[in-house]
């Protein structure tokens, strides 16, 4: 036991200490990685289902770790978020993605860039000013930027989220609800939030019924149309799912069946081939 300044006795807890140590180390690691440039943005094509050409991409962060190799976001994003580092990391991703989008738009005007926003970014009071500054620095036409957020993020404080989203939209960017249908959404929330696009979660896309049975994907598509939202199907892994979505008149899709997330150069090559077609 140890006496701290206030005169109260605090017991030394080795488990808590180890956890604290771990967090401190993770924080140092992430800050260092930001400084030396170990984060990378990969891009997954979003295709138009008739013709299957790439109309845009989703930016997905990765960590090129010197010992651990290419680390997916599932491994470090929650930690970065809980350490309060997501506004910085996310800001870097956004700027990188916008710069890249300007590049690709020289060849394909109208090419779209989707970027994910975390909970702490949405509640960050500097978000709108930062997005504006990034749009100015990169020269990206805001019309071609789609900011994705999950329902759980948007619904923690509905009134405040709606206010921030409206401010973002006044910059000219569009808003997508990510993983749509998996959260605690109710239809009234949908109409309360200024959303333009819904991304249909892959769990629904992959639950394609055997023979024309009812499906959640169909219901979600119906909701999207009712609210005048553009649907994008996520996690399309085979031709049958793509065909099914085409039949349901879902015009846009994303998934391993079309392309995996890839470094920027891969997208440039893909667009070159597409231009030659
Ligand atoms: P998400 O936004 O739902 O992104 C789609 C995830 O599904 C990506 O995983 C992608 O690689 C994966 N995916 C794409 N097609 C398929 C498919 O056909 N089948 C399957 N099974 N998976 C597919 P990834 O890159 O590991 O990202 C995981 C999550 O991390 C993302 O889910 C997103 O929530 C978050 N994330 C990634 N990058 C960022 C970022 O820059 N900022 C923030 N805030 N979150 C990010
Ligand atoms: Ca997303
Ligand atoms: Ca998603
Ligand atoms: Ca997800």
Coordinates of N, CA and C in Angstrom, one line a residue, residues 13-253:
X13 N -2.5 -2.3 -7.6 CA -3.2 -3.4 -8.2 C -2.4 -3.8 -9.5
X14 N -1.7 -4.9 -9.4 CA -0.8 -5.3 -10.5 C -1.6 -5.5 -11.9
X15 N -2.8 -6.0 -11.8 CA -3.6 -6.2 -13.0 C -3.9 -4.9 -13.7
X16 N -4.4 -3.9 -12.8 CA -4.7 -2.6 -13.3 C -3.5 -1.9 -13.9
X17 N -2.4 -2.1 -13.2 CA -1.1 -1.5 -13.6 C -0.7 -2.1 -15.0
X18 N -0.9 -3.4 -15.2 CA -0.5 -4.0 -16.5 C -1.4 -3.4 -17.6
X19 N -2.7 -3.3 -17.3 CA -3.6 -2.7 -18.2 C -3.2 -1.3 -18.6
X20 N -2.9 -0.5 -17.6 CA -2.5 0.9 -17.8 C -1.2 0.9 -18.7
X21 N -0.3 0.0 -18.3 CA 1.0 -0.1 -19.1 C 0.7 -0.4 -20.6
X22 N -0.3 -1.3 -20.8 CA -0.6 -1.8 -22.1 C -1.2 -0.6 -22.9
X23 N -2.1 0.2 -22.3 CA -2.7 1.3 -22.9 C -1.7 2.4 -23.3
X24 N -0.8 2.6 -22.3 CA 0.3 3.6 -22.5 C 1.2 3.2 -23.7
X25 N 1.4 1.9 -23.8 CA 2.3 1.4 -24.8 C 1.6 1.5 -26.2
X26 N 0.3 1.1 -26.2 CA -0.5 1.2 -27.4 C -0.5 2.6 -27.9
X27 N -0.7 3.5 -27.0 CA -0.8 5.0 -27.3 C 0.5 5.4 -28.0
X28 N 1.6 5.0 -27.3 CA 2.9 5.4 -27.9 C 3.1 4.8 -29.3
X29 N 2.7 3.5 -29.4 CA 2.8 2.8 -30.7 C 2.1 3.5 -31.8
X30 N 0.8 3.9 -31.5 CA 0.0 4.5 -32.5 C 0.5 5.9 -32.9
X31 N 0.9 6.7 -31.9 CA 1.4 8.0 -32.2 C 2.7 7.9 -33.0
X32 N 3.5 7.0 -32.7 CA 4.7 6.8 -33.4 C 4.4 6.4 -34.9
X33 N 3.5 5.5 -35.0 CA 3.1 5.0 -36.4 C 2.5 6.2 -37.2
X34 N 1.8 7.1 -36.5 CA 1.3 8.3 -37.3 C 2.5 9.1 -37.7
X35 N 3.4 9.3 -36.8 CA 4.6 10.2 -37.1 C 5.4 9.6 -38.2
X36 N 5.7 8.3 -38.2 CA 6.6 7.8 -39.2 C 5.9 7.3 -40.4
X37 N 4.5 7.4 -40.4 CA 3.8 7.1 -41.6 C 3.6 5.6 -41.9
X38 N 3.2 4.9 -40.8 CA 3.0 3.5 -41.0 C 1.5 3.1 -41.3
X39 N 0.6 4.1 -41.2 CA -0.7 3.8 -41.6 C -0.9 4.0 -43.1
X40 N -1.8 3.2 -43.7 CA -2.0 3.2 -45.1 C -3.5 3.2 -45.3
X41 N -3.9 3.9 -46.4 CA -5.3 3.8 -46.8 C -5.5 2.8 -47.9
X42 N -6.3 1.8 -47.8 CA -6.6 0.9 -48.9 C -8.0 1.3 -49.4
X43 N -8.3 0.8 -50.6 CA -9.6 1.3 -51.2 C -10.3 0.0 -51.7
X44 N -11.6 -0.1 -51.4 CA -12.4 -1.2 -52.0 C -13.3 -0.6 -53.0
X45 N -13.3 -1.1 -54.2 CA -14.2 -0.6 -55.3 C -15.7 -0.8 -54.9
X46 N -16.5 0.2 -55.3 CA -17.9 0.1 -55.3 C -18.4 0.1 -56.7
X47 N -19.1 -0.9 -57.1 CA -19.5 -1.1 -58.5 C -21.0 -0.8 -58.8
X48 N -21.2 -0.4 -60.0 CA -22.5 -0.2 -60.5 C -22.9 -1.6 -61.0
X49 N -24.0 -2.2 -60.5 CA -24.4 -3.6 -60.8 C -24.7 -3.9 -62.2
X50 N -25.2 -2.9 -63.0 CA -25.3 -3.2 -64.4 C -24.0 -2.7 -65.1
X51 N -23.2 -3.7 -65.6 CA -22.0 -3.4 -66.2 C -20.8 -3.7 -65.3
X52 N -21.1 -3.6 -64.0 CA -20.0 -3.9 -63.0 C -18.8 -3.1 -63.2
X53 N -18.9 -1.8 -63.5 CA -17.8 -1.0 -63.5 C -17.7 -0.2 -62.2
X54 N -16.5 0.2 -61.9 CA -16.2 0.8 -60.6 C -16.6 2.3 -60.7
X55 N -17.5 2.7 -59.7 CA -18.0 4.1 -59.7 C -17.4 4.9 -58.6
X56 N -16.8 4.1 -57.6 CA -16.2 4.8 -56.5 C -15.5 3.8 -55.6
X57 N -15.0 4.2 -54.5 CA -14.3 3.3 -53.5 C -14.6 3.7 -52.1
X58 N -14.4 2.8 -51.2 CA -14.5 3.1 -49.8 C -13.1 3.0 -49.2
X59 N -12.7 4.1 -48.5 CA -11.3 4.1 -47.9 C -11.3 3.3 -46.6
X60 N -10.4 2.4 -46.5 CA -10.3 1.5 -45.3 C -8.8 1.6 -44.8
X61 N -8.7 2.0 -43.5 CA -7.3 2.1 -43.0 C -6.6 0.8 -42.6
X62 N -5.4 0.8 -42.8 CA -4.5 -0.4 -42.4 C -3.2 0.1 -41.7
X63 N -2.6 -0.7 -40.9 CA -1.4 -0.4 -40.3 C -0.3 -1.3 -40.8
X64 N 0.7 -0.7 -41.5 CA 1.8 -1.4 -42.0 C 2.8 -1.5 -40.9
X65 N 2.7 -2.5 -40.0 CA 3.5 -2.6 -38.8 C 4.8 -3.3 -39.1
X66 N 5.9 -2.7 -38.6 CA 7.3 -3.2 -38.9 C 7.4 -4.7 -38.6
X67 N 6.8 -5.2 -37.5 CA 6.9 -6.6 -37.1 C 5.7 -7.4 -37.4
X68 N 4.5 -6.8 -37.3 CA 3.3 -7.6 -37.4 C 2.7 -7.6 -38.8
X69 N 3.4 -6.9 -39.7 CA 2.8 -6.9 -41.1 C 1.6 -5.9 -41.2
X70 N 0.8 -6.3 -42.2 CA -0.4 -5.4 -42.5 C -1.5 -5.7 -41.5
X71 N -1.8 -4.8 -40.6 CA -2.7 -5.0 -39.5 C -4.1 -4.4 -39.9
X72 N -5.2 -5.2 -39.9 CA -6.5 -4.7 -40.2 C -7.0 -3.8 -39.1
X73 N -8.0 -2.9 -39.5 CA -8.5 -1.9 -38.5 C -9.2 -2.6 -37.3
X74 N -9.7 -3.8 -37.5 CA -10.4 -4.4 -36.3 C -9.5 -4.6 -35.1
X75 N -8.2 -4.7 -35.4 CA -7.2 -4.9 -34.3 C -6.8 -3.7 -33.6
X76 N -6.8 -2.5 -34.2 CA -6.3 -1.3 -33.5 C -7.3 -0.1 -33.4
X77 N -8.4 -0.2 -34.2 CA -9.3 1.0 -34.2 C -10.0 1.3 -32.8
X78 N -10.5 0.2 -32.2 CA -11.1 0.4 -30.9 C -10.2 1.0 -29.9
X79 N -9.0 0.5 -29.9 CA -8.0 1.0 -28.9 C -7.7 2.5 -29.3
X80 N -7.5 2.8 -30.5 CA -7.2 4.1 -31.0 C -8.4 5.0 -30.6
X81 N -9.6 4.5 -30.7 CA -10.8 5.3 -30.4 C -10.8 5.6 -28.9
X82 N -10.6 4.5 -28.1 CA -10.7 4.7 -26.6 C -9.6 5.6 -26.1
X83 N -8.5 5.7 -26.8 CA -7.4 6.5 -26.4 C -7.6 8.0 -26.9
X84 N -8.7 8.2 -27.6 CA -8.9 9.5 -28.1 C -8.1 9.9 -29.3
X85 N -7.6 8.9 -30.1 CA -6.7 9.2 -31.2 C -7.4 9.2 -32.5
X86 N -8.7 8.8 -32.5 CA -9.4 8.7 -33.8 C -9.6 10.0 -34.6
X87 N -9.9 11.1 -33.8 CA -9.9 12.3 -34.6 C -8.7 12.6 -35.4
X88 N -7.5 12.3 -34.8 CA -6.3 12.5 -35.6 C -6.0 11.5 -36.7
X89 N -6.2 10.2 -36.3 CA -6.0 9.2 -37.3 C -7.1 9.3 -38.4
X90 N -8.3 9.6 -38.0 CA -9.4 9.7 -39.0 C -9.2 10.9 -39.9
X91 N -8.7 12.0 -39.3 CA -8.4 13.2 -40.1 C -7.4 12.9 -41.2
X92 N -6.4 12.1 -40.8 CA -5.3 11.8 -41.7 C -5.9 10.9 -42.9
X93 N -6.7 9.9 -42.5 CA -7.3 9.1 -43.5 C -8.2 9.9 -44.5
X94 N -9.0 10.8 -43.9 CA -9.9 11.7 -44.8 C -9.1 12.5 -45.8
X95 N -8.0 13.1 -45.3 CA -7.2 13.9 -46.2 C -6.5 13.1 -47.3
X96 N -6.0 12.0 -46.9 CA -5.3 11.1 -47.8 C -6.3 10.6 -48.9
X97 N -7.5 10.2 -48.4 CA -8.5 9.7 -49.3 C -9.0 10.8 -50.3
X98 N -9.2 12.0 -49.8 CA -9.7 13.1 -50.6 C -8.6 13.5 -51.7
X99 N -7.3 13.5 -51.3 CA -6.3 13.7 -52.2 C -6.3 12.7 -53.4
X100 N -6.5 11.5 -53.0 CA -6.5 10.4 -53.9 C -7.7 10.5 -54.9
X101 N -8.8 10.9 -54.3 CA -10.1 11.0 -55.1 C -9.9 12.0 -56.2
X102 N -9.2 13.2 -55.9 CA -9.0 14.2 -56.9 C -8.2 13.6 -58.0
X103 N -7.2 12.8 -57.7 CA -6.4 12.2 -58.7 C -7.2 11.3 -59.7
X104 N -8.1 10.4 -59.1 CA -8.9 9.5 -59.9 C -9.9 10.2 -60.7
X105 N -10.4 11.4 -60.2 CA -11.4 12.1 -60.9 C -10.9 12.8 -62.2
X106 N -9.6 12.9 -62.3 CA -9.1 13.5 -63.5 C -9.4 12.5 -64.7
X107 N -9.4 11.2 -64.4 CA -9.7 10.2 -65.4 C -11.2 9.9 -65.4
X108 N -11.8 9.9 -64.2 CA -13.2 9.5 -64.1 C -13.9 10.6 -63.3
X109 N -14.4 11.7 -64.0 CA -15.1 12.7 -63.3 C -16.3 12.1 -62.6
X110 N -16.6 12.5 -61.4 CA -17.8 11.9 -60.7 C -17.4 10.7 -59.9
X111 N -16.1 10.2 -59.9 CA -15.7 9.1 -59.1 C -15.9 9.4 -57.6
X112 N -16.5 8.5 -56.9 CA -16.9 8.8 -55.5 C -15.9 8.2 -54.5
X113 N -15.7 9.0 -53.4 CA -14.9 8.5 -52.3 C -15.8 8.4 -51.0
X114 N -15.8 7.2 -50.5 CA -16.5 7.0 -49.2 C -15.5 6.9 -48.1
X115 N -15.7 7.6 -47.0 CA -14.8 7.6 -45.8 C -15.6 7.4 -44.6
X116 N -15.1 6.5 -43.7 CA -15.8 6.2 -42.4 C -15.5 7.2 -41.4
X117 N -16.5 7.5 -40.6 CA -16.3 8.4 -39.4 C -16.6 7.6 -38.2
X118 N -15.8 7.8 -37.1 CA -16.0 7.1 -35.9 C -16.9 8.0 -35.0
X119 N -17.3 7.4 -33.8 CA -18.1 8.1 -32.9 C -17.4 9.4 -32.4
X120 N -16.2 9.3 -32.0 CA -15.5 10.4 -31.4 C -15.2 11.5 -32.5
X121 N -15.2 11.1 -33.7 CA -15.1 12.2 -34.8 C -16.3 12.9 -34.9
X122 N -17.5 12.2 -34.8 CA -18.8 12.9 -35.0 C -19.0 13.8 -33.8
X123 N -18.5 13.5 -32.6 CA -18.8 14.4 -31.5 C -17.7 15.4 -31.3
X124 N -16.7 15.3 -32.1 CA -15.6 16.3 -32.0 C -16.0 17.7 -32.6
X125 N -15.9 18.7 -31.7 CA -16.5 20.0 -32.1 C -15.8 20.6 -33.3
X126 N -14.6 20.1 -33.6 CA -13.8 20.6 -34.8 C -14.1 19.9 -36.1
X127 N -15.0 18.9 -36.0 CA -15.2 18.0 -37.2 C -15.5 18.8 -38.5
X128 N -16.6 19.7 -38.4 CA -17.0 20.4 -39.6 C -16.0 21.3 -40.2
X129 N -15.3 22.0 -39.3 CA -14.2 22.9 -39.7 C -13.1 22.1 -40.4
X130 N -12.8 20.9 -39.8 CA -11.7 20.1 -40.4 C -12.1 19.6 -41.7
X131 N -13.3 19.1 -41.9 CA -13.8 18.6 -43.2 C -13.7 19.7 -44.2
X132 N -14.1 20.9 -43.8 CA -14.1 22.0 -44.7 C -12.7 22.3 -45.1
X133 N -11.8 22.3 -44.1 CA -10.3 22.6 -44.4 C -9.7 21.6 -45.4
X134 N -10.1 20.3 -45.1 CA -9.5 19.2 -46.0 C -10.1 19.4 -47.4
X135 N -11.4 19.7 -47.5 CA -11.9 19.9 -48.9 C -11.2 21.1 -49.6
X136 N -10.9 22.1 -48.8 CA -10.2 23.3 -49.4 C -8.8 22.9 -49.8
X137 N -8.0 22.2 -48.9 CA -6.6 21.9 -49.2 C -6.5 20.9 -50.4
X138 N -7.4 20.0 -50.5 CA -7.3 19.0 -51.5 C -8.0 19.4 -52.8
X139 N -8.9 20.3 -52.7 CA -9.7 20.8 -53.9 C -10.8 19.8 -54.3
X140 N -11.1 18.8 -53.5 CA -12.1 17.8 -53.9 C -13.5 18.5 -53.9
X141 N -14.2 18.2 -54.9 CA -15.6 18.6 -55.0 C -16.4 17.8 -54.0
X142 N -17.0 18.5 -53.0 CA -17.7 17.9 -51.9 C -18.8 16.9 -52.3
X143 N -19.4 17.2 -53.5 CA -20.5 16.4 -54.0 C -20.0 14.9 -54.1
X144 N -18.7 14.7 -54.3 CA -18.3 13.3 -54.5 C -17.7 12.7 -53.3
X145 N -17.9 13.3 -52.1 CA -17.4 12.7 -50.9 C -18.6 12.2 -50.1
X146 N -18.6 10.9 -49.7 CA -19.6 10.4 -48.9 C -19.0 10.0 -47.5
X147 N -19.6 10.5 -46.4 CA -19.1 10.2 -45.1 C -20.0 9.1 -44.5
X148 N -19.4 8.0 -44.1 CA -20.2 6.8 -43.6 C -20.1 6.8 -42.1
X149 N -21.3 6.6 -41.5 CA -21.3 6.4 -40.1 C -22.3 5.3 -39.7
X150 N -22.0 4.5 -38.7 CA -22.9 3.5 -38.3 C -24.1 4.0 -37.5
X151 N -25.1 3.3 -37.5 CA -26.3 3.7 -36.8 C -26.1 3.9 -35.3
X152 N -25.3 3.0 -34.7 CA -25.0 3.1 -33.3 C -24.4 4.5 -33.0
X153 N -23.5 4.9 -33.9 CA -22.8 6.2 -33.7 C -23.8 7.3 -33.8
X154 N -24.7 7.2 -34.8 CA -25.6 8.3 -35.1 C -26.7 8.5 -34.1
X155 N -27.0 7.3 -33.4 CA -28.2 7.3 -32.6 C -27.9 7.6 -31.1
X156 N -26.6 7.7 -30.7 CA -26.4 7.9 -29.3 C -27.0 9.2 -28.8
X157 N -26.8 10.3 -29.7 CA -27.5 11.5 -29.4 C -28.1 12.0 -30.7
X158 N -29.4 11.6 -30.9 CA -30.0 11.8 -32.2 C -30.1 13.3 -32.6
X159 N -30.4 14.1 -31.6 CA -30.6 15.6 -31.9 C -29.3 16.2 -32.3
X160 N -28.2 15.9 -31.5 CA -26.9 16.4 -31.8 C -26.4 15.9 -33.1
X161 N -26.5 14.6 -33.3 CA -26.1 14.0 -34.6 C -26.7 14.6 -35.8
X162 N -28.0 14.8 -35.7 CA -28.8 15.5 -36.8 C -28.2 16.8 -37.1
X163 N -27.9 17.6 -36.0 CA -27.3 18.9 -36.2 C -26.0 18.9 -36.9
X164 N -25.1 18.0 -36.4 CA -23.7 17.9 -37.0 C -23.8 17.4 -38.5
X165 N -24.7 16.4 -38.7 CA -24.8 15.9 -40.1 C -25.4 17.0 -41.0
X166 N -26.3 17.8 -40.5 CA -26.8 18.9 -41.3 C -25.7 19.9 -41.7
X167 N -24.9 20.2 -40.7 CA -23.7 21.1 -41.0 C -22.8 20.5 -42.0
X168 N -22.5 19.2 -41.9 CA -21.7 18.6 -42.8 C -22.3 18.6 -44.2
X169 N -23.6 18.4 -44.3 CA -24.3 18.4 -45.6 C -24.3 19.8 -46.2
X170 N -24.3 20.8 -45.3 CA -24.2 22.2 -45.9 C -22.9 22.5 -46.5
X171 N -21.9 21.6 -46.3 CA -20.6 21.7 -47.0 C -20.7 21.1 -48.4
X172 N -21.8 20.3 -48.6 CA -22.0 19.7 -49.9 C -21.7 18.2 -49.9
X173 N -21.2 17.7 -48.8 CA -20.9 16.2 -48.8 C -22.2 15.4 -48.6
X174 N -22.1 14.1 -48.8 CA -23.3 13.3 -48.6 C -23.0 12.3 -47.4
X175 N -24.1 11.8 -46.8 CA -24.0 11.0 -45.6 C -24.5 9.6 -45.9
X176 N -23.8 8.6 -45.5 CA -24.3 7.2 -45.6 C -24.4 6.6 -44.2
X177 N -25.5 5.8 -44.0 CA -25.6 5.0 -42.8 C -25.0 3.6 -43.1
X178 N -24.0 3.3 -42.4 CA -23.2 2.1 -42.6 C -23.9 0.9 -41.8
X179 N -23.6 -0.3 -42.3 CA -24.1 -1.5 -41.6 C -25.6 -1.4 -41.4
X180 N -26.3 -0.9 -42.3 CA -27.7 -0.6 -42.1 C -28.6 -1.8 -41.8
X181 N -29.4 -1.7 -40.7 CA -30.3 -2.8 -40.3 C -29.7 -3.6 -39.1
X182 N -28.4 -3.4 -38.8 CA -27.8 -4.1 -37.7 C -28.0 -3.4 -36.4
X183 N -28.2 -2.1 -36.4 CA -28.3 -1.4 -35.1 C -29.7 -1.3 -34.5
X184 N -29.9 -0.4 -33.7 CA -31.2 -0.3 -33.1 C -32.1 0.8 -33.8
X185 N -32.0 0.8 -35.1 CA -32.7 1.8 -35.8 C -34.2 1.6 -35.7
X186 N -34.8 2.7 -35.7 CA -36.3 2.7 -35.9 C -36.5 3.6 -37.1
X187 N -37.6 3.4 -37.7 CA -37.9 4.2 -38.9 C -37.9 5.7 -38.6
X188 N -38.4 6.1 -37.4 CA -38.4 7.5 -37.1 C -37.0 8.1 -37.1
X189 N -36.0 7.3 -36.7 CA -34.6 7.8 -36.7 C -34.2 8.1 -38.1
X190 N -34.6 7.2 -39.0 CA -34.2 7.4 -40.4 C -34.6 8.8 -40.9
X191 N -35.9 9.1 -40.6 CA -36.4 10.4 -41.1 C -35.9 11.6 -40.3
X192 N -35.3 11.3 -39.1 CA -34.8 12.4 -38.3 C -33.4 12.8 -38.8
X193 N -32.7 11.9 -39.4 CA -31.3 12.1 -39.8 C -31.2 12.5 -41.3
X194 N -30.4 13.5 -41.6 CA -30.3 13.8 -43.0 C -29.3 12.9 -43.7
X195 N -29.8 11.7 -44.1 CA -29.0 10.7 -44.7 C -29.3 10.6 -46.2
X196 N -28.3 10.2 -47.0 CA -28.5 10.1 -48.4 C -28.4 8.7 -48.9
X197 N -27.5 7.9 -48.3 CA -27.2 6.6 -48.7 C -27.3 5.6 -47.6
X198 N -27.8 4.4 -47.8 CA -27.7 3.3 -46.8 C -26.9 2.2 -47.4
X199 N -26.0 1.7 -46.5 CA -25.2 0.5 -46.9 C -25.8 -0.7 -46.2
X200 N -26.3 -1.6 -47.0 CA -27.0 -2.8 -46.5 C -25.9 -3.7 -46.0
X201 N -26.0 -4.1 -44.7 CA -25.0 -4.9 -44.1 C -24.8 -6.2 -44.8
X202 N -23.6 -6.7 -44.8 CA -23.3 -8.0 -45.5 C -24.1 -9.2 -44.9
X203 N -24.4 -9.1 -43.7 CA -25.2 -10.3 -43.1 C -26.5 -10.5 -43.8
X204 N -27.1 -9.4 -44.3 CA -28.4 -9.5 -45.0 C -28.1 -10.0 -46.5
X205 N -27.0 -9.4 -47.0 CA -26.7 -9.8 -48.4 C -26.4 -11.3 -48.5
X206 N -25.7 -11.8 -47.5 CA -25.3 -13.2 -47.5 C -26.4 -14.1 -47.1
X207 N -27.5 -13.6 -46.6 CA -28.6 -14.4 -46.2 C -29.6 -14.5 -47.4
X208 N -29.1 -14.6 -48.6 CA -30.0 -14.7 -49.7 C -30.9 -16.0 -49.6
X209 N -32.2 -15.8 -49.8 CA -33.1 -16.9 -49.6 C -32.9 -18.0 -50.7
X210 N -33.2 -19.2 -50.4 CA -33.0 -20.3 -51.4 C -33.8 -20.1 -52.7
X211 N -35.1 -19.9 -52.5 CA -35.9 -19.9 -53.7 C -37.0 -18.8 -53.5
X212 N -36.6 -17.6 -53.8 CA -37.6 -16.5 -53.8 C -38.3 -16.2 -52.5
X213 N -37.8 -16.7 -51.4 CA -38.5 -16.4 -50.1 C -38.2 -15.0 -49.7
X214 N -38.9 -14.6 -48.7 CA -38.7 -13.2 -48.2 C -37.4 -13.0 -47.6
X215 N -36.8 -11.8 -47.7 CA -35.5 -11.6 -47.1 C -35.4 -10.2 -46.5
X216 N -34.5 -10.1 -45.5 CA -34.3 -8.8 -44.9 C -33.8 -7.8 -45.9
X217 N -32.9 -8.3 -46.8 CA -32.3 -7.4 -47.8 C -33.4 -6.7 -48.6
X218 N -34.4 -7.5 -49.0 CA -35.5 -6.9 -49.7 C -36.3 -5.8 -48.9
X219 N -36.5 -6.2 -47.7 CA -37.2 -5.2 -46.8 C -36.4 -4.0 -46.6
X220 N -35.1 -4.1 -46.5 CA -34.2 -3.0 -46.3 C -34.2 -2.1 -47.6
X221 N -34.2 -2.8 -48.7 CA -34.2 -2.0 -50.0 C -35.5 -1.3 -50.1
X222 N -36.6 -1.9 -49.6 CA -37.9 -1.2 -49.7 C -37.9 0.0 -48.8
X223 N -37.3 -0.1 -47.6 CA -37.2 1.1 -46.7 C -36.4 2.2 -47.4
X224 N -35.3 1.8 -47.9 CA -34.4 2.7 -48.6 C -35.2 3.5 -49.7
X225 N -35.9 2.8 -50.5 CA -36.7 3.5 -51.5 C -37.8 4.4 -50.9
X226 N -38.4 3.9 -49.9 CA -39.5 4.8 -49.3 C -38.9 6.1 -48.8
X227 N -37.7 6.0 -48.2 CA -37.1 7.2 -47.7 C -36.2 7.9 -48.7
X228 N -36.2 7.5 -50.0 CA -35.5 8.1 -51.0 C -34.0 8.1 -50.8
X229 N -33.5 6.9 -50.3 CA -32.1 6.8 -50.0 C -31.5 5.8 -51.0
X230 N -30.2 6.2 -51.4 CA -29.6 5.3 -52.4 C -29.0 4.1 -51.7
X231 N -29.3 2.9 -52.1 CA -28.8 1.7 -51.4 C -27.5 1.2 -52.0
X232 N -26.6 0.8 -51.2 CA -25.3 0.1 -51.6 C -25.3 -1.2 -50.8
X233 N -25.2 -2.4 -51.6 CA -25.1 -3.7 -50.9 C -23.7 -4.0 -50.5
X234 N -23.4 -4.4 -49.3 CA -22.1 -4.7 -48.9 C -21.8 -6.2 -48.8
X235 N -20.6 -6.6 -48.9 CA -20.2 -8.0 -48.7 C -20.7 -9.0 -49.7
X236 N -20.8 -8.5 -51.0 CA -21.2 -9.4 -52.0 C -20.0 -10.4 -52.4
X237 N -20.2 -11.7 -52.1 CA -19.1 -12.6 -52.2 C -19.2 -13.5 -53.4
X238 N -20.4 -13.6 -54.1 CA -20.4 -14.5 -55.3 C -21.4 -14.0 -56.3
X239 N -21.3 -14.6 -57.5 CA -22.1 -14.1 -58.6 C -23.6 -14.3 -58.4
X240 N -24.0 -15.3 -57.6 CA -25.4 -15.5 -57.3 C -26.0 -14.3 -56.5
X241 N -25.2 -13.9 -55.5 CA -25.7 -12.7 -54.7 C -25.8 -11.5 -55.6
X242 N -24.8 -11.3 -56.5 CA -24.8 -10.1 -57.4 C -26.0 -10.1 -58.3
X243 N -26.3 -11.3 -58.8 CA -27.5 -11.5 -59.7 C -28.8 -11.2 -58.9
X244 N -28.9 -11.7 -57.7 CA -30.1 -11.5 -56.9 C -30.3 -10.0 -56.6
X245 N -29.2 -9.3 -56.3 CA -29.3 -7.9 -56.0 C -29.7 -7.1 -57.3
X246 N -29.2 -7.6 -58.4 CA -29.6 -7.0 -59.7 C -31.1 -7.1 -59.9
X247 N -31.6 -8.3 -59.6 CA -33.1 -8.6 -59.7 C -33.9 -7.7 -58.8
X248 N -33.3 -7.4 -57.6 CA -34.0 -6.5 -56.6 C -33.8 -5.1 -57.0
X249 N -33.1 -4.8 -58.1 CA -32.9 -3.4 -58.6 C -32.0 -2.6 -57.6
X250 N -31.1 -3.3 -56.9 CA -30.1 -2.5 -56.1 C -29.0 -2.2 -57.1
X251 N -28.7 -0.9 -57.2 CA -27.8 -0.6 -58.3 C -26.4 -0.6 -58.0
X252 N -26.0 -0.5 -56.7 CA -24.6 -0.5 -56.3 C -24.2 -1.5 -55.3
X253 N -23.0 -2.0 -55.4 CA -22.6 -3.1 -54.6 C -21.1 -3.1 -54.4

